[in-house]
């Protein structure tokens, strides 16, 4: 019953804040309220599942975890290309990019193993 009171108070506070701040903050206020509501619902579901004896699900990894690796490789690859080509020539360039390829390959291999 307490959760219902908290949600109602949050909703009233959000509406009051919208009146005070104006329509330009409406999207941020709504997103904040929905986030709190989502957390309340998730907590309630977990509590009910725990009370019913249902085991908790394992958290899933982010399916797009390859994006940071790819962007990081590109971000590091650009300055490494310039430095390696200027100081060591082609051999340095191949060594730098070989390391980047090895890191990406290791990440792809670990993701492939997780699927199975």
mmCIF file with all atom_site columns, C-alpha atoms in Angstrom:
data_model
loop_
_atom_site.group_PDB
_atom_site.id
_atom_site.type_symbol
_atom_site.label_atom_id
_atom_site.label_alt_id
_atom_site.label_comp_id
_atom_site.label_asym_id
_atom_site.label_entity_id
_atom_site.label_seq_id
_atom_site.pdbx_PDB_ins_code
_atom_site.Cartn_x
_atom_site.Cartn_y
_atom_site.Cartn_z
_atom_site.occupancy
_atom_site.B_iso_or_equiv
_atom_site.pdbx_formal_charge
_atom_site.auth_seq_id
_atom_site.auth_comp_id
_atom_site.auth_asym_id
_atom_site.auth_atom_id
_atom_site.pdbx_PDB_model_num
ATOM 1   C CA . UNK A 1 1   ? 0.000  0.000   0.000   1.00 0.00 ? 1   UNK A CA 1
ATOM 2   C CA . UNK A 1 2   ? 2.936  2.298   0.683   1.00 0.00 ? 2   UNK A CA 1
ATOM 3   C CA . UNK A 1 3   ? 4.080  2.016   -2.954  1.00 0.00 ? 3   UNK A CA 1
ATOM 4   C CA . UNK A 1 4   ? 0.761  3.397   -4.165  1.00 0.00 ? 4   UNK A CA 1
ATOM 5   C CA . UNK A 1 5   ? 1.101  6.423   -1.876  1.00 0.00 ? 5   UNK A CA 1
ATOM 6   C CA . UNK A 1 6   ? 4.675  7.026   -3.045  1.00 0.00 ? 6   UNK A CA 1
ATOM 7   C CA . UNK A 1 7   ? 3.645  6.817   -6.708  1.00 0.00 ? 7   UNK A CA 1
ATOM 8   C CA . UNK A 1 8   ? 0.754  9.212   -6.153  1.00 0.00 ? 8   UNK A CA 1
ATOM 9   C CA . UNK A 1 9   ? 3.035  11.665  -4.340  1.00 0.00 ? 9   UNK A CA 1
ATOM 10  C CA . UNK A 1 10  ? 5.612  11.423  -7.139  1.00 0.00 ? 10  UNK A CA 1
ATOM 11  C CA . UNK A 1 11  ? 2.935  12.073  -9.750  1.00 0.00 ? 11  UNK A CA 1
ATOM 12  C CA . UNK A 1 12  ? 1.604  15.086  -7.846  1.00 0.00 ? 12  UNK A CA 1
ATOM 13  C CA . UNK A 1 13  ? 5.136  16.447  -7.440  1.00 0.00 ? 13  UNK A CA 1
ATOM 14  C CA . UNK A 1 14  ? 5.802  15.966  -11.166 1.00 0.00 ? 14  UNK A CA 1
ATOM 15  C CA . UNK A 1 15  ? 2.608  17.812  -12.124 1.00 0.00 ? 15  UNK A CA 1
ATOM 16  C CA . UNK A 1 16  ? 3.441  20.645  -9.726  1.00 0.00 ? 16  UNK A CA 1
ATOM 17  C CA . UNK A 1 17  ? 6.983  20.896  -11.066 1.00 0.00 ? 17  UNK A CA 1
ATOM 18  C CA . UNK A 1 18  ? 5.607  21.032  -14.615 1.00 0.00 ? 18  UNK A CA 1
ATOM 19  C CA . UNK A 1 19  ? 3.325  23.921  -13.608 1.00 0.00 ? 19  UNK A CA 1
ATOM 20  C CA . UNK A 1 20  ? 6.232  25.763  -11.982 1.00 0.00 ? 20  UNK A CA 1
ATOM 21  C CA . UNK A 1 21  ? 8.862  25.098  -14.659 1.00 0.00 ? 21  UNK A CA 1
ATOM 22  C CA . UNK A 1 22  ? 6.725  25.305  -17.769 1.00 0.00 ? 22  UNK A CA 1
ATOM 23  C CA . UNK A 1 23  ? 6.262  23.121  -20.835 1.00 0.00 ? 23  UNK A CA 1
ATOM 24  C CA . UNK A 1 24  ? 9.938  23.180  -21.880 1.00 0.00 ? 24  UNK A CA 1
ATOM 25  C CA . UNK A 1 25  ? 10.782 20.813  -18.997 1.00 0.00 ? 25  UNK A CA 1
ATOM 26  C CA . UNK A 1 26  ? 7.809  18.511  -19.582 1.00 0.00 ? 26  UNK A CA 1
ATOM 27  C CA . UNK A 1 27  ? 9.770  15.773  -21.378 1.00 0.00 ? 27  UNK A CA 1
ATOM 28  C CA . UNK A 1 28  ? 12.462 15.604  -18.689 1.00 0.00 ? 28  UNK A CA 1
ATOM 29  C CA . UNK A 1 29  ? 9.873  15.536  -15.913 1.00 0.00 ? 29  UNK A CA 1
ATOM 30  C CA . UNK A 1 30  ? 7.891  12.763  -17.588 1.00 0.00 ? 30  UNK A CA 1
ATOM 31  C CA . UNK A 1 31  ? 11.011 10.675  -18.216 1.00 0.00 ? 31  UNK A CA 1
ATOM 32  C CA . UNK A 1 32  ? 12.060 11.094  -14.592 1.00 0.00 ? 32  UNK A CA 1
ATOM 33  C CA . UNK A 1 33  ? 8.636  10.036  -13.327 1.00 0.00 ? 33  UNK A CA 1
ATOM 34  C CA . UNK A 1 34  ? 8.476  7.046   -15.662 1.00 0.00 ? 34  UNK A CA 1
ATOM 35  C CA . UNK A 1 35  ? 11.943 5.991   -14.528 1.00 0.00 ? 35  UNK A CA 1
ATOM 36  C CA . UNK A 1 36  ? 10.877 6.073   -10.870 1.00 0.00 ? 36  UNK A CA 1
ATOM 37  C CA . UNK A 1 37  ? 7.652  4.244   -11.728 1.00 0.00 ? 37  UNK A CA 1
ATOM 38  C CA . UNK A 1 38  ? 9.603  1.574   -13.612 1.00 0.00 ? 38  UNK A CA 1
ATOM 39  C CA . UNK A 1 39  ? 11.938 1.083   -10.641 1.00 0.00 ? 39  UNK A CA 1
ATOM 40  C CA . UNK A 1 40  ? 8.951  0.748   -8.301  1.00 0.00 ? 40  UNK A CA 1
ATOM 41  C CA . UNK A 1 41  ? 7.282  -1.833  -10.553 1.00 0.00 ? 41  UNK A CA 1
ATOM 42  C CA . UNK A 1 42  ? 10.524 -3.800  -10.949 1.00 0.00 ? 42  UNK A CA 1
ATOM 43  C CA . UNK A 1 43  ? 11.018 -3.843  -7.176  1.00 0.00 ? 43  UNK A CA 1
ATOM 44  C CA . UNK A 1 44  ? 7.455  -5.026  -6.639  1.00 0.00 ? 44  UNK A CA 1
ATOM 45  C CA . UNK A 1 45  ? 7.801  -7.811  -9.239  1.00 0.00 ? 45  UNK A CA 1
ATOM 46  C CA . UNK A 1 46  ? 11.103 -8.977  -7.699  1.00 0.00 ? 46  UNK A CA 1
ATOM 47  C CA . UNK A 1 47  ? 9.511  -9.021  -4.239  1.00 0.00 ? 47  UNK A CA 1
ATOM 48  C CA . UNK A 1 48  ? 6.544  -11.050 -5.421  1.00 0.00 ? 48  UNK A CA 1
ATOM 49  C CA . UNK A 1 49  ? 8.754  -13.494 -7.310  1.00 0.00 ? 49  UNK A CA 1
ATOM 50  C CA . UNK A 1 50  ? 10.990 -13.911 -4.275  1.00 0.00 ? 50  UNK A CA 1
ATOM 51  C CA . UNK A 1 51  ? 7.954  -14.525 -2.056  1.00 0.00 ? 51  UNK A CA 1
ATOM 52  C CA . UNK A 1 52  ? 6.686  -17.134 -4.537  1.00 0.00 ? 52  UNK A CA 1
ATOM 53  C CA . UNK A 1 53  ? 10.062 -18.891 -4.544  1.00 0.00 ? 53  UNK A CA 1
ATOM 54  C CA . UNK A 1 54  ? 10.858 -18.189 -8.185  1.00 0.00 ? 54  UNK A CA 1
ATOM 55  C CA . UNK A 1 55  ? 14.633 -18.046 -8.737  1.00 0.00 ? 55  UNK A CA 1
ATOM 56  C CA . UNK A 1 56  ? 15.985 -14.739 -10.004 1.00 0.00 ? 56  UNK A CA 1
ATOM 57  C CA . UNK A 1 57  ? 16.976 -14.642 -13.657 1.00 0.00 ? 57  UNK A CA 1
ATOM 58  C CA . UNK A 1 58  ? 20.605 -14.126 -14.548 1.00 0.00 ? 58  UNK A CA 1
ATOM 59  C CA . UNK A 1 59  ? 21.282 -10.630 -15.818 1.00 0.00 ? 59  UNK A CA 1
ATOM 60  C CA . UNK A 1 60  ? 21.859 -10.621 -19.556 1.00 0.00 ? 60  UNK A CA 1
ATOM 61  C CA . UNK A 1 61  ? 24.833 -8.938  -21.081 1.00 0.00 ? 61  UNK A CA 1
ATOM 62  C CA . UNK A 1 62  ? 24.291 -5.957  -23.291 1.00 0.00 ? 62  UNK A CA 1
ATOM 63  C CA . UNK A 1 63  ? 23.707 -7.317  -26.814 1.00 0.00 ? 63  UNK A CA 1
ATOM 64  C CA . UNK A 1 64  ? 25.458 -4.271  -28.280 1.00 0.00 ? 64  UNK A CA 1
ATOM 65  C CA . UNK A 1 65  ? 28.675 -4.551  -26.276 1.00 0.00 ? 65  UNK A CA 1
ATOM 66  C CA . UNK A 1 66  ? 30.649 -4.725  -29.528 1.00 0.00 ? 66  UNK A CA 1
ATOM 67  C CA . UNK A 1 67  ? 29.888 -1.102  -30.332 1.00 0.00 ? 67  UNK A CA 1
ATOM 68  C CA . UNK A 1 68  ? 32.241 0.359   -27.676 1.00 0.00 ? 68  UNK A CA 1
ATOM 69  C CA . UNK A 1 69  ? 35.003 -2.004  -28.819 1.00 0.00 ? 69  UNK A CA 1
ATOM 70  C CA . UNK A 1 70  ? 34.567 -0.946  -32.449 1.00 0.00 ? 70  UNK A CA 1
ATOM 71  C CA . UNK A 1 71  ? 34.417 2.766   -31.629 1.00 0.00 ? 71  UNK A CA 1
ATOM 72  C CA . UNK A 1 72  ? 37.390 2.459   -29.277 1.00 0.00 ? 72  UNK A CA 1
ATOM 73  C CA . UNK A 1 73  ? 39.370 0.663   -31.957 1.00 0.00 ? 73  UNK A CA 1
ATOM 74  C CA . UNK A 1 74  ? 38.661 3.428   -34.445 1.00 0.00 ? 74  UNK A CA 1
ATOM 75  C CA . UNK A 1 75  ? 39.452 6.134   -31.901 1.00 0.00 ? 75  UNK A CA 1
ATOM 76  C CA . UNK A 1 76  ? 42.755 4.539   -30.929 1.00 0.00 ? 76  UNK A CA 1
ATOM 77  C CA . UNK A 1 77  ? 43.581 3.439   -34.476 1.00 0.00 ? 77  UNK A CA 1
ATOM 78  C CA . UNK A 1 78  ? 43.687 6.935   -35.932 1.00 0.00 ? 78  UNK A CA 1
ATOM 79  C CA . UNK A 1 79  ? 46.412 8.365   -33.659 1.00 0.00 ? 79  UNK A CA 1
ATOM 80  C CA . UNK A 1 80  ? 48.280 5.047   -33.592 1.00 0.00 ? 80  UNK A CA 1
ATOM 81  C CA . UNK A 1 81  ? 48.366 5.035   -37.389 1.00 0.00 ? 81  UNK A CA 1
ATOM 82  C CA . UNK A 1 82  ? 49.885 8.500   -37.477 1.00 0.00 ? 82  UNK A CA 1
ATOM 83  C CA . UNK A 1 83  ? 52.417 7.808   -34.726 1.00 0.00 ? 83  UNK A CA 1
ATOM 84  C CA . UNK A 1 84  ? 53.437 4.360   -35.957 1.00 0.00 ? 84  UNK A CA 1
ATOM 85  C CA . UNK A 1 85  ? 53.735 5.409   -39.601 1.00 0.00 ? 85  UNK A CA 1
ATOM 86  C CA . UNK A 1 86  ? 55.820 8.453   -38.724 1.00 0.00 ? 86  UNK A CA 1
ATOM 87  C CA . UNK A 1 87  ? 58.181 6.817   -36.239 1.00 0.00 ? 87  UNK A CA 1
ATOM 88  C CA . UNK A 1 88  ? 58.484 3.204   -37.418 1.00 0.00 ? 88  UNK A CA 1
ATOM 89  C CA . UNK A 1 89  ? 57.173 3.189   -40.941 1.00 0.00 ? 89  UNK A CA 1
ATOM 90  C CA . UNK A 1 90  ? 55.276 0.259   -42.377 1.00 0.00 ? 90  UNK A CA 1
ATOM 91  C CA . UNK A 1 91  ? 56.468 -2.219  -39.734 1.00 0.00 ? 91  UNK A CA 1
ATOM 92  C CA . UNK A 1 92  ? 55.143 -0.029  -36.911 1.00 0.00 ? 92  UNK A CA 1
ATOM 93  C CA . UNK A 1 93  ? 51.910 0.511   -38.776 1.00 0.00 ? 93  UNK A CA 1
ATOM 94  C CA . UNK A 1 94  ? 51.387 -3.229  -39.235 1.00 0.00 ? 94  UNK A CA 1
ATOM 95  C CA . UNK A 1 95  ? 52.239 -3.903  -35.589 1.00 0.00 ? 95  UNK A CA 1
ATOM 96  C CA . UNK A 1 96  ? 49.811 -1.262  -34.307 1.00 0.00 ? 96  UNK A CA 1
ATOM 97  C CA . UNK A 1 97  ? 46.944 -2.469  -36.477 1.00 0.00 ? 97  UNK A CA 1
ATOM 98  C CA . UNK A 1 98  ? 47.803 -6.091  -35.731 1.00 0.00 ? 98  UNK A CA 1
ATOM 99  C CA . UNK A 1 99  ? 47.237 -5.348  -32.045 1.00 0.00 ? 99  UNK A CA 1
ATOM 100 C CA . UNK A 1 100 ? 43.911 -3.669  -32.749 1.00 0.00 ? 100 UNK A CA 1
ATOM 101 C CA . UNK A 1 101 ? 42.798 -6.591  -34.918 1.00 0.00 ? 101 UNK A CA 1
ATOM 102 C CA . UNK A 1 102 ? 43.865 -9.047  -32.196 1.00 0.00 ? 102 UNK A CA 1
ATOM 103 C CA . UNK A 1 103 ? 41.791 -7.221  -29.562 1.00 0.00 ? 103 UNK A CA 1
ATOM 104 C CA . UNK A 1 104 ? 38.727 -7.171  -31.827 1.00 0.00 ? 104 UNK A CA 1
ATOM 105 C CA . UNK A 1 105 ? 39.199 -10.824 -32.721 1.00 0.00 ? 105 UNK A CA 1
ATOM 106 C CA . UNK A 1 106 ? 39.489 -11.817 -29.037 1.00 0.00 ? 106 UNK A CA 1
ATOM 107 C CA . UNK A 1 107 ? 36.303 -9.895  -28.240 1.00 0.00 ? 107 UNK A CA 1
ATOM 108 C CA . UNK A 1 108 ? 34.425 -11.509 -31.143 1.00 0.00 ? 108 UNK A CA 1
ATOM 109 C CA . UNK A 1 109 ? 35.641 -14.944 -30.065 1.00 0.00 ? 109 UNK A CA 1
ATOM 110 C CA . UNK A 1 110 ? 34.472 -14.404 -26.482 1.00 0.00 ? 110 UNK A CA 1
ATOM 111 C CA . UNK A 1 111 ? 31.040 -13.278 -27.708 1.00 0.00 ? 111 UNK A CA 1
ATOM 112 C CA . UNK A 1 112 ? 30.830 -16.332 -29.955 1.00 0.00 ? 112 UNK A CA 1
ATOM 113 C CA . UNK A 1 113 ? 31.635 -18.629 -27.008 1.00 0.00 ? 113 UNK A CA 1
ATOM 114 C CA . UNK A 1 114 ? 28.977 -16.935 -24.835 1.00 0.00 ? 114 UNK A CA 1
ATOM 115 C CA . UNK A 1 115 ? 26.285 -17.765 -27.390 1.00 0.00 ? 115 UNK A CA 1
ATOM 116 C CA . UNK A 1 116 ? 26.795 -21.481 -26.908 1.00 0.00 ? 116 UNK A CA 1
#
